[in-house]
Tab-separated table of C-alpha atoms in Angstrom:
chain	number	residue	atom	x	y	z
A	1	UNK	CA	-58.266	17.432	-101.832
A	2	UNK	CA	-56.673	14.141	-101.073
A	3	UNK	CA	-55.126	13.313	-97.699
A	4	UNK	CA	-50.826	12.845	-97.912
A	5	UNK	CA	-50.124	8.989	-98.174
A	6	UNK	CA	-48.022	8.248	-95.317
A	7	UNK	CA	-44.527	7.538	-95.760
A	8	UNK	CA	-44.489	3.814	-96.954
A	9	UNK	CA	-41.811	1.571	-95.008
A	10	UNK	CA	-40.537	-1.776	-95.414
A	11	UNK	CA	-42.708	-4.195	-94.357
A	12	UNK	CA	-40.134	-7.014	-93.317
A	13	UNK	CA	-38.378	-4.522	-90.819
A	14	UNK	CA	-41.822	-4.158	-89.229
A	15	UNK	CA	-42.492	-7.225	-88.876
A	16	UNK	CA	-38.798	-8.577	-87.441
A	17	UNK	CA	-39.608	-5.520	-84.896
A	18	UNK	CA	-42.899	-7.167	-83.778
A	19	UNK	CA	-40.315	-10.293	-83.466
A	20	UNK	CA	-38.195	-8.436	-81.193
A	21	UNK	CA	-40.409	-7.019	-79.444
A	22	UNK	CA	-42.636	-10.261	-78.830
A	23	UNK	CA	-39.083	-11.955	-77.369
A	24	UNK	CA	-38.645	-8.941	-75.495
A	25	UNK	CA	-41.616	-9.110	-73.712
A	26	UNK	CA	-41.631	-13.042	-73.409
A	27	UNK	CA	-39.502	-12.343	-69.986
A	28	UNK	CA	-37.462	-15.350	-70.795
A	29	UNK	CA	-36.172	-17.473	-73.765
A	30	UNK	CA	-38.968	-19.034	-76.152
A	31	UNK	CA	-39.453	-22.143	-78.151
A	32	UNK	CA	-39.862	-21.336	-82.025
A	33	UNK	CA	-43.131	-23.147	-81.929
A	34	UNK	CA	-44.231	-20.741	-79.146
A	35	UNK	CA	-42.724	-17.400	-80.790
A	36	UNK	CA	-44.547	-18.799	-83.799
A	37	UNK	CA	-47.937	-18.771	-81.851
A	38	UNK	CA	-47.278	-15.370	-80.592
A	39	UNK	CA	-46.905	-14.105	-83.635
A	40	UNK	CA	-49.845	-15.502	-85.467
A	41	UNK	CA	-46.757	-17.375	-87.758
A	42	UNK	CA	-46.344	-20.487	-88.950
A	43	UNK	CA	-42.441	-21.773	-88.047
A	44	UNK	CA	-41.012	-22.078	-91.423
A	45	UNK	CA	-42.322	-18.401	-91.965
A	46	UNK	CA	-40.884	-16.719	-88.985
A	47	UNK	CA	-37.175	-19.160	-88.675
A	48	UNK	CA	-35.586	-16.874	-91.868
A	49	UNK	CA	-36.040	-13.710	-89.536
A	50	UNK	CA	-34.616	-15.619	-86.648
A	51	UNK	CA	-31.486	-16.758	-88.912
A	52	UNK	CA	-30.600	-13.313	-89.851
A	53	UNK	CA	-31.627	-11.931	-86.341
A	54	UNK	CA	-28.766	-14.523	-84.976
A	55	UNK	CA	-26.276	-13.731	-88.006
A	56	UNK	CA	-26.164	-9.782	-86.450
A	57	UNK	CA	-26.338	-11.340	-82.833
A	58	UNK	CA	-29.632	-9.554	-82.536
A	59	UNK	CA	-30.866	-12.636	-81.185
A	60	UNK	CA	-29.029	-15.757	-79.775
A	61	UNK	CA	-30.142	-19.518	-79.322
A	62	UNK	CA	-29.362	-20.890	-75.851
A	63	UNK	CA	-28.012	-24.270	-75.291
A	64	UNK	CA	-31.335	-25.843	-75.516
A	65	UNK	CA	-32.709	-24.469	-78.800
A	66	UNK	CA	-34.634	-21.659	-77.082
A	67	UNK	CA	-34.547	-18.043	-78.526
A	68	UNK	CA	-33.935	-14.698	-76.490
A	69	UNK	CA	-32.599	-11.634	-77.302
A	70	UNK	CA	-29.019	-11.253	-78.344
A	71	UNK	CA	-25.958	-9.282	-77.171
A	72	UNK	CA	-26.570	-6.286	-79.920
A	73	UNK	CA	-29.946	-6.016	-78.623
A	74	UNK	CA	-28.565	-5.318	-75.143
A	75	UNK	CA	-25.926	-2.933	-76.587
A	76	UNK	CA	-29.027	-1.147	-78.528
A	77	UNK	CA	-30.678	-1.144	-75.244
A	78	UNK	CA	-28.140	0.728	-73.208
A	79	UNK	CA	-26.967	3.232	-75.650
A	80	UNK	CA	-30.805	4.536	-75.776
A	81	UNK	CA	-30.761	4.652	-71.918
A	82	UNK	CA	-27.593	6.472	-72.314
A	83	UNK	CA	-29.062	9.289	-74.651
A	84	UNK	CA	-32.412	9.534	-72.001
A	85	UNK	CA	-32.068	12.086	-69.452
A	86	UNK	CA	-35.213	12.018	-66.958
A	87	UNK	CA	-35.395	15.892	-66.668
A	88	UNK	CA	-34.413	16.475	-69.692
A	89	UNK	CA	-37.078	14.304	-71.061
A	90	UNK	CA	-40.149	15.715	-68.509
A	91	UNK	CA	-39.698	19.336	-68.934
A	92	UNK	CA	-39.571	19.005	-72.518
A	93	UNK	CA	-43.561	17.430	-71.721
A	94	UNK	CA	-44.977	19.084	-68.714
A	95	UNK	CA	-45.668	22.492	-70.997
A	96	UNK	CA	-48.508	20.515	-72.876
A	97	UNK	CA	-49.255	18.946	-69.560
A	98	UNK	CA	-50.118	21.751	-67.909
A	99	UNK	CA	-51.957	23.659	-71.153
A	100	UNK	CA	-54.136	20.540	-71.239
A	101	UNK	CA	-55.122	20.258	-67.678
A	102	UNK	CA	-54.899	24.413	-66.809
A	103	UNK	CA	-53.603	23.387	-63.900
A	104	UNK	CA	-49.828	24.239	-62.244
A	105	UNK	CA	-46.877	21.145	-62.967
A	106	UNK	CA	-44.152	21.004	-60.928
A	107	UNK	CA	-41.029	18.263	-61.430
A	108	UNK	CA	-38.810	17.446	-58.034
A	109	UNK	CA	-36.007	15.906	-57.561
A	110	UNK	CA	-34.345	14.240	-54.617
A	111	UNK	CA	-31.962	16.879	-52.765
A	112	UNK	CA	-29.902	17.340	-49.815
A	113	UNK	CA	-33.081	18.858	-48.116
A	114	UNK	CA	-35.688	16.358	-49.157
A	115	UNK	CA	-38.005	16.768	-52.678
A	116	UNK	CA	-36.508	19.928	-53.935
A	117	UNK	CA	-38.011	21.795	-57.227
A	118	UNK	CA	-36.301	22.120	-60.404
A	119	UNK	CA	-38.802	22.966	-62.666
A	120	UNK	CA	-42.669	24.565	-62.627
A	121	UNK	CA	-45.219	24.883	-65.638
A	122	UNK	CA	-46.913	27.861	-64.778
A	123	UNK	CA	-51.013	27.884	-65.568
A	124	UNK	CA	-54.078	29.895	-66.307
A	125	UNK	CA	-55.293	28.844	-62.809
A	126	UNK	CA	-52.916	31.032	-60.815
A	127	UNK	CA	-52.764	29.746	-57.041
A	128	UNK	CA	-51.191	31.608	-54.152
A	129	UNK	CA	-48.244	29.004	-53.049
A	130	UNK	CA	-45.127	29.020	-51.769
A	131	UNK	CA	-44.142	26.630	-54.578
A	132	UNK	CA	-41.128	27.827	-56.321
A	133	UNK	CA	-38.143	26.678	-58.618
A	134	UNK	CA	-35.307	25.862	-55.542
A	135	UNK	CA	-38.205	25.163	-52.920
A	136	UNK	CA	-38.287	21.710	-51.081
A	137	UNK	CA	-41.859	19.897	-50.916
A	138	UNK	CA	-42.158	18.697	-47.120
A	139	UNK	CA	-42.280	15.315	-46.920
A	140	UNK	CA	-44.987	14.613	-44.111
A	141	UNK	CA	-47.602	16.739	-45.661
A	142	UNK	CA	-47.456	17.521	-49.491
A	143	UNK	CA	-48.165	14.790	-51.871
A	144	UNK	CA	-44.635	14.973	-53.579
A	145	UNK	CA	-43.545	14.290	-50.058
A	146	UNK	CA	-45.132	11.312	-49.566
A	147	UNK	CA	-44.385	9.884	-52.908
A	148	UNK	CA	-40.704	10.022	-51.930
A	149	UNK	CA	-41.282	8.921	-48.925
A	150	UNK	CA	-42.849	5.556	-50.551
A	151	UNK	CA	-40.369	4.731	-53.171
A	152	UNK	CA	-37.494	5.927	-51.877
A	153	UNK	CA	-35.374	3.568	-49.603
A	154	UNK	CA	-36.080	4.255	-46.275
A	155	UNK	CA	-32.752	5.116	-44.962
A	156	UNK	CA	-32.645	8.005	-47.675
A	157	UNK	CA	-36.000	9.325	-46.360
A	158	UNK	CA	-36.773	8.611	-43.112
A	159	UNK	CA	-33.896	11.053	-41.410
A	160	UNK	CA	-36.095	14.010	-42.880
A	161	UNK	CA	-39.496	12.277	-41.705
A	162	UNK	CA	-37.910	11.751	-38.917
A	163	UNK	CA	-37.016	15.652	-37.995
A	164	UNK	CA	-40.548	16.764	-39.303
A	165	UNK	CA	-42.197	14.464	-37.109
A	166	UNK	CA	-40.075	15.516	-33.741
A	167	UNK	CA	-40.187	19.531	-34.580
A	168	UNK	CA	-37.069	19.093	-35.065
A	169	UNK	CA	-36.945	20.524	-38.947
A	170	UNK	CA	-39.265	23.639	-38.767
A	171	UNK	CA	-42.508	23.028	-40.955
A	172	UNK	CA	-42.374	25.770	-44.009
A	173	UNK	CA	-45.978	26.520	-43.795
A	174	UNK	CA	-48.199	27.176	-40.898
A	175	UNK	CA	-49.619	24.126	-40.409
A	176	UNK	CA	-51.235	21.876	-37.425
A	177	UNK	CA	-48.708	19.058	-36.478
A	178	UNK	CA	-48.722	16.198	-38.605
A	179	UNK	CA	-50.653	12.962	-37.674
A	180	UNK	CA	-47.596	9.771	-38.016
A	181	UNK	CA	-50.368	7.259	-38.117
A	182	UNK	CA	-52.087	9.184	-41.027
A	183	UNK	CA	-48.867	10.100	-42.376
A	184	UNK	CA	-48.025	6.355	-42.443
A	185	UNK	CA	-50.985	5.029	-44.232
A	186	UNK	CA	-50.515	7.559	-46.477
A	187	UNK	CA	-46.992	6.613	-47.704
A	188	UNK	CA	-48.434	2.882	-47.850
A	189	UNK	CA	-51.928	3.886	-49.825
A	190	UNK	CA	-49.051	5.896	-52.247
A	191	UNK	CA	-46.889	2.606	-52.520
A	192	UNK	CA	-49.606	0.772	-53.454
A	193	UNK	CA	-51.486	2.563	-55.812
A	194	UNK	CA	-48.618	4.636	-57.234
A	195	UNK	CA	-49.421	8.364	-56.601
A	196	UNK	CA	-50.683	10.658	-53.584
A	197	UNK	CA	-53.344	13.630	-53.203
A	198	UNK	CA	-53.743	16.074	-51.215
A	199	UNK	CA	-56.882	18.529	-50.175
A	200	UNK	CA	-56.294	21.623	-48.840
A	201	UNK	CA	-53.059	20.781	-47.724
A	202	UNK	CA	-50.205	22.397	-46.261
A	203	UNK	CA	-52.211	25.355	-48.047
A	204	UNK	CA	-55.969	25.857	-47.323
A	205	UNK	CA	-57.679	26.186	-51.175
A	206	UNK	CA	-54.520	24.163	-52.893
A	207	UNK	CA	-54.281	20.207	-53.587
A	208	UNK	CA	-52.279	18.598	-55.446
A	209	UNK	CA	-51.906	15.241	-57.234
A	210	UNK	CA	-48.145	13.645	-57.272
A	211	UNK	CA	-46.834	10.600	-59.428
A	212	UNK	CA	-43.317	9.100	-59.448
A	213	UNK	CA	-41.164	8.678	-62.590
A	214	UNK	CA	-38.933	5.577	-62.453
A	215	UNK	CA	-35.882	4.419	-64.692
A	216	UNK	CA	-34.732	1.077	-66.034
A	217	UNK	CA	-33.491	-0.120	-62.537
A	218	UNK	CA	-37.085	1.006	-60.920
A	219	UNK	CA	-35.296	3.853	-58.979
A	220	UNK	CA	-37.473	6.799	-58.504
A	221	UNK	CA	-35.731	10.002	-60.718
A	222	UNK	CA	-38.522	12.747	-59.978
A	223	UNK	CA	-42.003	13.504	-58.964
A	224	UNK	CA	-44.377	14.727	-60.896
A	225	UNK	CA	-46.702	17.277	-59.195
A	226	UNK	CA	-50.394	18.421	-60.717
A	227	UNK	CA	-51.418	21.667	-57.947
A	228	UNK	CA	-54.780	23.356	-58.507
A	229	UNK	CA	-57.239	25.420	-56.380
A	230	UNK	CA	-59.442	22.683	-54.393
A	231	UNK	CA	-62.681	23.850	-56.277
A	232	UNK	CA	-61.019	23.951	-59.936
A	233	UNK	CA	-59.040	20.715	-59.698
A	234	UNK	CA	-60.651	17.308	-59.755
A	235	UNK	CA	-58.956	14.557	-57.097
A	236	UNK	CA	-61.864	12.112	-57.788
A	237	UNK	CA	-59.645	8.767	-58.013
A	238	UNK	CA	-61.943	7.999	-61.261
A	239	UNK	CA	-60.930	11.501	-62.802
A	240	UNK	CA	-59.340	13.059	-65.873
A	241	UNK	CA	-56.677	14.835	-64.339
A	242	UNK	CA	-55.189	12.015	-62.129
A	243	UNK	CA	-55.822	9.494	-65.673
A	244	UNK	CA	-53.912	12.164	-67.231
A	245	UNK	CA	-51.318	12.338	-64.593
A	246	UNK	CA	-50.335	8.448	-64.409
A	247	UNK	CA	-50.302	8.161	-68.022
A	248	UNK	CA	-47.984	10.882	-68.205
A	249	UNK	CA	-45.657	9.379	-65.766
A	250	UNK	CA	-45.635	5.846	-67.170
A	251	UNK	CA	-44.927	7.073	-70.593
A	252	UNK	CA	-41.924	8.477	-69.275
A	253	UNK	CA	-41.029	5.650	-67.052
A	254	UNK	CA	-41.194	3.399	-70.126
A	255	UNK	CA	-39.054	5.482	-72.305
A	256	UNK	CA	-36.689	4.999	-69.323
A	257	UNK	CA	-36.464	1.774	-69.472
A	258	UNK	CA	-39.027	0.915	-67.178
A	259	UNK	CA	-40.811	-2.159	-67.137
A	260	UNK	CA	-43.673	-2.188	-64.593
A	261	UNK	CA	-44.389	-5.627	-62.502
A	262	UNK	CA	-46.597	-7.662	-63.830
């Protein structure tokens, strides 16, 4: 039996999207000789596309010849950004997430109280947590927590840090007191590298892997938390489930309009 032949498109509007998208990730305005070189195009091939690009304001020309995207471009742009919804767009994921991994997902959200839950993808590897839809994630001892705590602006955070550190906000598990150094280099190690783990922690047998989610401005939206018994899930910074985990969040990030640093 012969395989379906995929649905056949037009090859022009393929290739004026590998134009757009070649100018959009230029950064900056580009000479047609340069476009042209990107592309793998001679000039007198790829100017047409670049003439009716211009007559639809798609692209523009700036004063010295260059080419860059146009106005309609940036009204494309921000109508897609206005359909995207960050939660919306993650719990309508995290189901497959968590099937794949067998592990628990759960997506939080900044809140009056510090990282509070909104959603949880339940798994075959049950754990005995305190993590429930409405809970709050501390922030000086659960990964979540410390992934706010590094992309968040540190007026928004701190206050909370601040009144787990002192005893002043009463820790929601029985815990030991929390180390500030440690704590510290943890929130730096989790600015750095862009996610947090930790063993056994606030819950003896539980860990947990957490990853931000940004949005076209690079604000943090939500945290995305993998939590697994310590002998079933793997924290090896090599591993499948963290790979899985920061692919997971960048592909969302990136539907958001995020563009990561170069």
């Amino acid at each position: 039996m012969s395989k379906p032949r995929a649905p056949r498109g037009v090859q022009s509007i393929e290739t004026g999207g590998a134009i757009l998208m070649a100018l959009a990730q230029a950064g900056g305005p580009l000479k047609l000789r340069d476009l042209a070189e990107t592309m793998g195009m001679v000039a007198a091939q790829l100017h047409p596309y670049l003439v009716s690009f211009r007559n639809i304001n798609m692209v523009e020309q700036t004063e010295t010849g260059q080419y860059q995207l146009g106005p309609f471009a940036l009204r494309l742009g921000l109508t897609r950004l206005r359909n995207q919804n960050a939660y919306r767009e993650t719990i309508r994921r995290v189901p497959d997430l968590a099937d794949e991994l067998g592990l628990m997902v759960a997506i939080s959200v900044w809140g009056l109280h510090g990282p509070t839950i909104v959603y949880i993808a339940e798994s075959t590897a049950r754990i005995h947590s305190n993590v429930a839809v409405g809970g709050t994630f501390m922030m000086t001892a659960t990964a979540t927590g410390k992934v706010f705590s590094a992309f968040l602006p540190l007026s928004t955070s701190e206050p909370l840090v601040r009144a787990e550190l002192s005893g002043a906000q009463p820790p929601l598990y029985a815990i030991p007191a929390v180390d500030e150094e440690a704590y510290r280099a943890d929130v730096r190690d989790a600015a750095k590298v862009g996610y947090s783990i930790t063993r056994d922690a606030p819950i003896p047998g539980v860990s947990a892997i957490a990853a931000p989610v940004f949005d076209h401005t690079g604000t943090i939206q939500l945290a995305v938390t993998i939590i697994g018994p310590t002998n079933y899930i793997d924290l090896s910074e090599d591993g499948a489930t963290l790979d899985r985990l920061i692919g997971f969040t960048k592909a969302l990030s990136s539907d958001l309009g995020h563009i990561e640093d170069a």
